[in-house]
PDB file of C-alpha atoms in Angstrom:
ATOM      1  CA  MET I 221      21.444 -13.937  -6.626  1.00 91.00           C
ATOM      2  CA  PRO I 222      21.478 -12.559  -3.124  1.00 96.00           C
ATOM      3  CA  GLU I 223      19.071 -14.365  -0.891  1.00 97.00           C
ATOM      4  CA  LEU I 224      16.949 -14.156   2.510  1.00 98.00           C
ATOM      5  CA  VAL I 225      17.502 -17.250   4.223  1.00 97.00           C
ATOM      6  CA  PHE I 226      15.705 -18.043   7.448  1.00 97.00           C
ATOM      7  CA  PHE I 227      17.662 -20.811   9.497  1.00 95.00           C
ATOM      8  CA  SER I 228      15.213 -22.122  12.045  1.00 91.00           C
ATOM      9  CA  GLY I 229      14.748 -24.857  14.839  1.00 82.00           C
ATOM     10  CA  THR I 230      13.896 -25.336  18.445  1.00 77.00           C
ATOM     11  CA  MET I 231      16.201 -24.056  21.147  1.00 76.00           C
ATOM     12  CA  ASP I 232      19.518 -25.682  21.930  1.00 72.00           C
ATOM     13  CA  CYS I 233      19.752 -26.755  18.355  1.00 71.00           C
ATOM     14  CA  GLY I 234      22.799 -24.512  17.362  1.00 76.00           C
ATOM     15  CA  LYS I 235      21.485 -21.844  15.437  1.00 85.00           C
ATOM     16  CA  SER I 236      23.736 -19.460  16.824  1.00 85.00           C
ATOM     17  CA  THR I 237      26.773 -21.829  16.368  1.00 87.00           C
ATOM     18  CA  LEU I 238      25.771 -21.895  12.635  1.00 90.00           C
ATOM     19  CA  ALA I 239      25.645 -18.118  12.615  1.00 91.00           C
ATOM     20  CA  LEU I 240      28.989 -17.819  14.209  1.00 92.00           C
ATOM     21  CA  GLN I 241      30.299 -20.413  11.621  1.00 92.00           C
ATOM     22  CA  ILE I 242      28.902 -18.490   8.971  1.00 92.00           C
ATOM     23  CA  GLU I 243      30.545 -15.149  10.011  1.00 93.00           C
ATOM     24  CA  HIS I 244      34.044 -17.139  10.494  1.00 91.00           C
ATOM     25  CA  ASN I 245      34.097 -18.602   7.027  1.00 93.00           C
ATOM     26  CA  ARG I 246      33.162 -15.239   5.194  1.00 94.00           C
ATOM     27  CA  SER I 247      35.324 -12.974   7.396  1.00 92.00           C
ATOM     28  CA  ALA I 248      38.296 -15.531   6.876  1.00 93.00           C
ATOM     29  CA  ARG I 249      37.919 -15.079   3.071  1.00 93.00           C
ATOM     30  CA  GLY I 250      38.294 -11.199   3.655  1.00 95.00           C
ATOM     31  CA  LEU I 251      34.463 -10.392   3.646  1.00 96.00           C
ATOM     32  CA  GLN I 252      33.111  -7.988   6.043  1.00 96.00           C
ATOM     33  CA  GLY I 253      29.429  -8.618   7.665  1.00 96.00           C
ATOM     34  CA  MET I 254      27.078  -6.641   9.575  1.00 97.00           C
ATOM     35  CA  ILE I 255      25.786  -8.611  12.482  1.00 95.00           C
ATOM     36  CA  PHE I 256      22.393  -7.686  14.185  1.00 97.00           C
ATOM     37  CA  THR I 257      21.195  -9.394  17.330  1.00 94.00           C
ATOM     38  CA  ARG I 258      18.209  -8.894  19.870  1.00 91.00           C
ATOM     39  CA  ASP I 259      18.179  -9.909  23.450  1.00 82.00           C
ATOM     40  CA  ASP I 260      21.129 -12.394  23.339  1.00 78.00           C
ATOM     41  CA  ARG I 261      21.802 -14.403  26.565  1.00 75.00           C
ATOM     42  CA  ALA I 262      25.354 -12.926  26.736  1.00 71.00           C
ATOM     43  CA  GLY I 263      24.193  -9.309  26.949  1.00 78.00           C
ATOM     44  CA  GLU I 264      23.604  -6.208  24.452  1.00 83.00           C
ATOM     45  CA  GLY I 265      25.376  -6.117  21.595  1.00 85.00           C
ATOM     46  CA  LYS I 266      26.722  -9.787  21.642  1.00 86.00           C
ATOM     47  CA  LEU I 267      26.143 -13.048  19.464  1.00 86.00           C
ATOM     48  CA  SER I 268      27.060 -15.983  21.462  1.00 83.00           C
ATOM     49  CA  SER I 269      26.653 -19.795  21.439  1.00 80.00           C
ATOM     50  CA  ARG I 270      26.163 -22.162  24.195  1.00 71.00           C
ATOM     51  CA  LEU I 271      29.554 -23.703  23.419  1.00 73.00           C
ATOM     52  CA  GLY I 272      31.074 -20.314  24.817  1.00 75.00           C
ATOM     53  CA  LEU I 273      31.715 -18.701  21.257  1.00 82.00           C
ATOM     54  CA  VAL I 274      30.928 -14.815  21.180  1.00 83.00           C
ATOM     55  CA  THR I 275      31.482 -11.972  18.975  1.00 87.00           C
ATOM     56  CA  ASP I 276      30.182  -8.318  18.928  1.00 88.00           C
ATOM     57  CA  ALA I 277      26.866  -7.352  17.094  1.00 94.00           C
ATOM     58  CA  VAL I 278      24.709  -4.395  16.945  1.00 94.00           C
ATOM     59  CA  GLU I 279      21.745  -4.584  19.388  1.00 95.00           C
ATOM     60  CA  VAL I 280      18.413  -3.813  17.345  1.00 96.00           C
ATOM     61  CA  GLU I 281      16.267  -1.397  19.131  1.00 96.00           C
ATOM     62  CA  ASP I 282      12.443  -1.107  18.966  1.00 96.00           C
ATOM     63  CA  GLY I 283      11.435   0.626  15.797  1.00 96.00           C
ATOM     64  CA  GLN I 284      14.920   0.789  14.231  1.00 98.00           C
ATOM     65  CA  ASP I 285      14.855   0.822  10.435  1.00 98.00           C
ATOM     66  CA  LEU I 286      17.569  -1.886   9.474  1.00 98.00           C
ATOM     67  CA  TYR I 287      17.403  -0.854   5.901  1.00 98.00           C
ATOM     68  CA  ALA I 288      18.227   2.674   6.813  1.00 98.00           C
ATOM     69  CA  TYR I 289      21.122   1.579   9.326  1.00 98.00           C
ATOM     70  CA  LEU I 290      22.733  -0.282   6.133  1.00 98.00           C
ATOM     71  CA  VAL I 291      22.411   2.449   3.854  1.00 98.00           C
ATOM     72  CA  ASP I 292      23.978   4.867   6.198  1.00 98.00           C
ATOM     73  CA  HIS I 293      26.835   2.533   7.031  1.00 97.00           C
ATOM     74  CA  LEU I 294      27.571   2.162   3.253  1.00 97.00           C
ATOM     75  CA  SER I 295      27.269   5.688   2.437  1.00 97.00           C
ATOM     76  CA  GLN I 296      30.136   6.636   5.032  1.00 96.00           C
ATOM     77  CA  GLY I 297      32.409   4.206   2.868  1.00 95.00           C
ATOM     78  CA  ARG I 298      32.199   1.311   5.245  1.00 96.00           C
ATOM     79  CA  ARG I 299      31.714  -2.123   3.915  1.00 96.00           C
ATOM     80  CA  ALA I 300      28.952  -4.749   4.447  1.00 97.00           C
ATOM     81  CA  ASP I 301      28.953  -7.950   2.205  1.00 97.00           C
ATOM     82  CA  TYR I 302      26.527  -9.890   3.875  1.00 97.00           C
ATOM     83  CA  VAL I 303      24.208  -9.444   6.784  1.00 98.00           C
ATOM     84  CA  ILE I 304      23.591 -11.923   9.751  1.00 97.00           C
ATOM     85  CA  ALA I 305      20.453 -11.460  11.955  1.00 96.00           C
ATOM     86  CA  ASP I 306      20.495 -13.723  15.040  1.00 93.00           C
ATOM     87  CA  GLU I 307      17.497 -13.912  17.406  1.00 93.00           C
ATOM     88  CA  ALA I 308      15.505 -12.917  14.545  1.00 95.00           C
ATOM     89  CA  GLN I 309      12.315 -13.954  16.180  1.00 94.00           C
ATOM     90  CA  PHE I 310      12.445 -11.244  18.313  1.00 94.00           C
ATOM     91  CA  LEU I 311      12.286  -8.506  15.290  1.00 97.00           C
ATOM     92  CA  ALA I 312       9.365  -6.835  14.542  1.00 97.00           C
ATOM     93  CA  PRO I 313       7.635  -7.843  11.127  1.00 97.00           C
ATOM     94  CA  GLU I 314       8.454  -4.453   9.532  1.00 98.00           C
ATOM     95  CA  GLN I 315      12.247  -5.061  10.479  1.00 98.00           C
ATOM     96  CA  ILE I 316      11.849  -8.316   8.559  1.00 98.00           C
ATOM     97  CA  ASP I 317      10.640  -6.393   5.703  1.00 98.00           C
ATOM     98  CA  GLN I 318      13.529  -4.060   5.768  1.00 98.00           C
ATOM     99  CA  LEU I 319      15.868  -7.157   5.724  1.00 98.00           C
ATOM    100  CA  ALA I 320      14.050  -8.495   2.722  1.00 98.00           C
ATOM    101  CA  ARG I 321      14.589  -4.952   1.096  1.00 98.00           C
ATOM    102  CA  VAL I 322      18.378  -5.198   1.992  1.00 98.00           C
ATOM    103  CA  VAL I 323      18.544  -8.393  -0.231  1.00 98.00           C
ATOM    104  CA  ASP I 324      16.430  -6.877  -3.153  1.00 98.00           C
ATOM    105  CA  ASP I 325      17.802  -3.164  -3.191  1.00 98.00           C
ATOM    106  CA  LEU I 326      21.455  -3.517  -1.854  1.00 98.00           C
ATOM    107  CA  SER I 327      22.214  -7.221  -3.175  1.00 97.00           C
ATOM    108  CA  LEU I 328      23.415  -8.460   0.234  1.00 98.00           C
ATOM    109  CA  ASP I 329      22.896 -11.974   1.483  1.00 97.00           C
ATOM    110  CA  VAL I 330      20.812 -11.811   4.599  1.00 98.00           C
ATOM    111  CA  TYR I 331      21.163 -14.841   6.926  1.00 98.00           C
ATOM    112  CA  ALA I 332      18.468 -14.853   9.500  1.00 97.00           C
ATOM    113  CA  PHE I 333      18.724 -17.343  12.680  1.00 94.00           C
ATOM    114  CA  GLY I 334      15.754 -17.852  15.092  1.00 92.00           C
ATOM    115  CA  ILE I 335      13.126 -20.088  16.606  1.00 90.00           C
ATOM    116  CA  THR I 336       9.630 -20.392  14.950  1.00 89.00           C
ATOM    117  CA  THR I 337       7.285 -20.520  17.727  1.00 88.00           C
ATOM    118  CA  ASP I 338       7.251 -19.516  21.326  1.00 85.00           C
ATOM    119  CA  PHE I 339       6.658 -21.528  24.593  1.00 83.00           C
ATOM    120  CA  ARG I 340       3.057 -21.611  23.734  1.00 85.00           C
ATOM    121  CA  SER I 341       3.539 -23.005  20.408  1.00 85.00           C
ATOM    122  CA  LYS I 342       2.450 -19.768  18.764  1.00 88.00           C
ATOM    123  CA  LEU I 343       4.410 -18.191  16.111  1.00 91.00           C
ATOM    124  CA  PHE I 344       6.602 -15.284  16.840  1.00 93.00           C
ATOM    125  CA  PRO I 345       5.585 -12.172  14.659  1.00 95.00           C
ATOM    126  CA  GLY I 346       9.192 -11.922  13.349  1.00 96.00           C
ATOM    127  CA  SER I 347       9.507 -15.631  12.414  1.00 95.00           C
ATOM    128  CA  GLN I 348       5.818 -15.698  10.871  1.00 96.00           C
ATOM    129  CA  ARG I 349       7.155 -12.752   8.619  1.00 98.00           C
ATOM    130  CA  LEU I 350      10.212 -14.649   7.763  1.00 97.00           C
ATOM    131  CA  VAL I 351       8.461 -17.666   6.695  1.00 96.00           C
ATOM    132  CA  GLU I 352       6.324 -15.599   4.391  1.00 97.00           C
ATOM    133  CA  LEU I 353       9.224 -13.489   2.755  1.00 97.00           C
ATOM    134  CA  ALA I 354      12.398 -15.644   2.885  1.00 97.00           C
ATOM    135  CA  ASP I 355      13.838 -17.304  -0.356  1.00 97.00           C
ATOM    136  CA  ARG I 356      14.506 -20.354   1.543  1.00 96.00           C
ATOM    137  CA  VAL I 357      13.762 -21.750   4.996  1.00 95.00           C
ATOM    138  CA  GLU I 358      16.242 -24.016   6.396  1.00 92.00           C
ATOM    139  CA  VAL I 359      15.275 -26.304   9.279  1.00 86.00           C
ATOM    140  CA  LEU I 360      18.578 -27.138  11.201  1.00 80.00           C
ATOM    141  CA  GLN I 361      19.471 -30.686  10.998  1.00 65.00           C
ATOM    142  CA  VAL I 362      21.261 -30.947  14.557  1.00 65.00           C
ATOM    143  CA  GLU I 363      18.268 -32.243  16.401  1.00 70.00           C
ATOM    144  CA  ALA I 364      17.519 -31.144  19.953  1.00 78.00           C
ATOM    145  CA  LEU I 365      16.159 -33.856  22.202  1.00 86.00           C
ATOM    146  CA  CYS I 366      13.476 -34.001  24.919  1.00 89.00           C
ATOM    147  CA  TRP I 367      14.230 -35.444  28.222  1.00 90.00           C
ATOM    148  CA  CYS I 368      12.889 -38.836  27.121  1.00 92.00           C
ATOM    149  CA  GLY I 369      15.093 -39.029  24.038  1.00 89.00           C
ATOM    150  CA  ALA I 370      12.487 -38.063  21.462  1.00 88.00           C
ATOM    151  CA  ARG I 371      13.208 -35.313  18.962  1.00 82.00           C
ATOM    152  CA  ALA I 372      12.316 -31.865  20.543  1.00 84.00           C
ATOM    153  CA  THR I 373       9.912 -30.008  18.422  1.00 82.00           C
ATOM    154  CA  HIS I 374       8.563 -27.531  21.131  1.00 87.00           C
ATOM    155  CA  ASN I 375       9.887 -24.974  23.290  1.00 83.00           C
ATOM    156  CA  ALA I 376       8.749 -24.745  27.127  1.00 88.00           C
ATOM    157  CA  ARG I 377       9.201 -22.028  29.575  1.00 87.00           C
ATOM    158  CA  THR I 378       9.846 -23.148  33.237  1.00 89.00           C
ATOM    159  CA  ILE I 379       9.832 -21.787  36.438  1.00 87.00           C
ATOM    160  CA  GLY I 380      11.451 -23.880  39.269  1.00 84.00           C
ATOM    161  CA  GLY I 381      11.099 -26.698  36.783  1.00 83.00           C
ATOM    162  CA  GLN I 382       7.677 -26.267  36.188  1.00 87.00           C
ATOM    163  CA  MET I 383       6.336 -25.712  32.801  1.00 87.00           C
ATOM    164  CA  VAL I 384       4.025 -22.340  32.286  1.00 87.00           C
ATOM    165  CA  VAL I 385       1.899 -21.474  29.331  1.00 81.00           C
ATOM    166  CA  GLU I 386       1.110 -18.014  30.555  1.00 78.00           C
ATOM    167  CA  GLY I 387       2.992 -14.796  30.362  1.00 73.00           C
ATOM    168  CA  ALA I 388       4.738 -12.343  28.239  1.00 73.00           C
ATOM    169  CA  GLN I 389       6.051 -13.755  24.952  1.00 69.00           C
ATOM    170  CA  VAL I 390       9.378 -12.566  25.373  1.00 66.00           C
ATOM    171  CA  VAL I 391      11.141 -13.156  28.601  1.00 66.00           C
ATOM    172  CA  VAL I 392      15.106 -13.527  28.202  1.00 59.00           C
ATOM    173  CA  GLY I 393      16.409 -16.755  29.914  1.00 54.00           C
ATOM    174  CA  ASP I 394      18.292 -19.697  29.063  1.00 53.00           C
ATOM    175  CA  VAL I 395      17.948 -23.586  28.977  1.00 49.00           C
ATOM    176  CA  ASN I 396      18.482 -25.796  31.990  1.00 51.00           C
ATOM    177  CA  GLN I 397      17.919 -22.971  34.652  1.00 50.00           C
ATOM    178  CA  PRO I 398      15.463 -24.976  36.919  1.00 48.00           C
ATOM    179  CA  ASP I 399      15.840 -22.277  39.927  1.00 54.00           C
ATOM    180  CA  ASP I 400      14.787 -19.359  37.871  1.00 73.00           C
ATOM    181  CA  ILE I 401      12.894 -18.546  34.634  1.00 80.00           C
ATOM    182  CA  GLY I 402      14.431 -21.109  31.966  1.00 83.00           C
ATOM    183  CA  TYR I 403      13.455 -22.761  29.009  1.00 85.00           C
ATOM    184  CA  GLU I 404      13.616 -26.444  28.286  1.00 89.00           C
ATOM    185  CA  VAL I 405      13.202 -28.304  24.697  1.00 87.00           C
ATOM    186  CA  LEU I 406      10.201 -31.017  24.726  1.00 89.00           C
ATOM    187  CA  CYS I 407       8.751 -33.347  22.412  1.00 90.00           C
ATOM    188  CA  ARG I 408       4.949 -32.579  21.381  1.00 89.00           C
ATOM    189  CA  ARG I 409       3.712 -35.284  23.690  1.00 91.00           C
ATOM    190  CA  HIS I 410       5.516 -33.899  26.811  1.00 91.00           C
ATOM    191  CA  HIS I 411       4.914 -30.721  25.884  1.00 90.00           C
ATOM    192  CA  ARG I 412       1.232 -31.283  25.738  1.00 90.00           C
ATOM    193  CA  ARG I 413       1.423 -33.035  29.108  1.00 90.00           C
ATOM    194  CA  ARG I 414       3.328 -30.226  30.328  1.00 90.00           C
ATOM    195  CA  MET I 415       5.858 -32.595  31.419  1.00 91.00           C
ATOM    196  CA  THR I 416       9.252 -31.414  32.047  1.00 92.00           C
ATOM    197  CA  ALA I 417      12.568 -33.409  33.035  1.00 89.00           C
ATOM    198  CA  ALA I 418      12.068 -32.040  36.567  1.00 87.00           C
ATOM    199  CA  THR I 419       8.448 -32.969  36.991  1.00 86.00           C
ATOM    200  CA  ALA I 420       9.113 -36.467  35.275  1.00 84.00           C
ATOM    201  CA  ARG I 421      11.759 -37.160  37.987  1.00 80.00           C
ATOM    202  CA  ALA I 422       9.416 -36.083  40.369  1.00 63.00           C
ATOM    203  CA  SER I 423       6.615 -38.313  39.264  1.00 63.00           C
ATOM    204  CA  ALA I 424       9.178 -41.408  39.421  1.00 59.00           C
ATOM    205  CA  LEU I 425      10.296 -40.729  42.765  1.00 55.00           C
ATOM    206  CA  SER I 426       6.502 -40.627  44.039  1.00 48.00           C
ATOM    207  CA  PRO I 427       5.258 -43.984  45.754  1.00 49.00           C
ATOM    208  CA  ASP I 428       2.200 -45.390  44.310  1.00 47.00           C
ATOM    209  CA  VAL I 429      -1.138 -44.100  46.000  1.00 45.00           C
ATOM    210  CA  LEU I 430      -2.486 -47.669  46.301  1.00 43.00           C
ATOM    211  CA  PRO I 431       0.375 -50.613  46.698  1.00 47.00           C
ATOM    212  CA  VAL I 432      -0.359 -53.561  44.584  1.00 48.00           C
ATOM    213  CA  GLU I 433      -0.017 -57.063  45.989  1.00 52.00           C
ATOM    214  CA  ALA I 434       0.168 -60.366  44.543  1.00 51.00           C
ATOM    215  CA  VAL I 435      -2.830 -62.349  45.188  1.00 44.00           C
TER     216      VAL I 435
END
């Protein structure tokens, strides 16, 4: 039976790489996929990974009906044997409903990839709807690591290396860009303390306020 599968994890855990691998494996078997994406780091209409792999995709727009798009595509005699939706956290909840309808009414597998929570540890609406509707939710096993070496579980937004907890939910950036708006994955402890790699280094370099002398 066709399924709606949600592959989730923190940033930098290989979600887009897996999406590209699924596309490669199926296209190598003669299947043709429909790839949707939204706000990819490589630019409009692209699905890319941090390993440097990239392929063309359909850029999803606000209010676009993904089910109607697939129906129109198929009615023109073109093929779509499966659907990949990357950056699915940026999709609207109603667009997730449309992807579920693609599975149920068009009998196509839909593989959605995205992060679950934003930089404030709040659920993205698209990810929340995927958790509610997906036949399966797969947490990716390639663990991203916090700067301290612990398993990273939270996404942090940074400006100049400093963690921020206010602002718009969606601001496109990338990891490890301390001079601009960037993102970093942290363990829960350091996310709670707002301690990024940059602030941890600064703290380690700071002299003690009161020197301790042996008595």
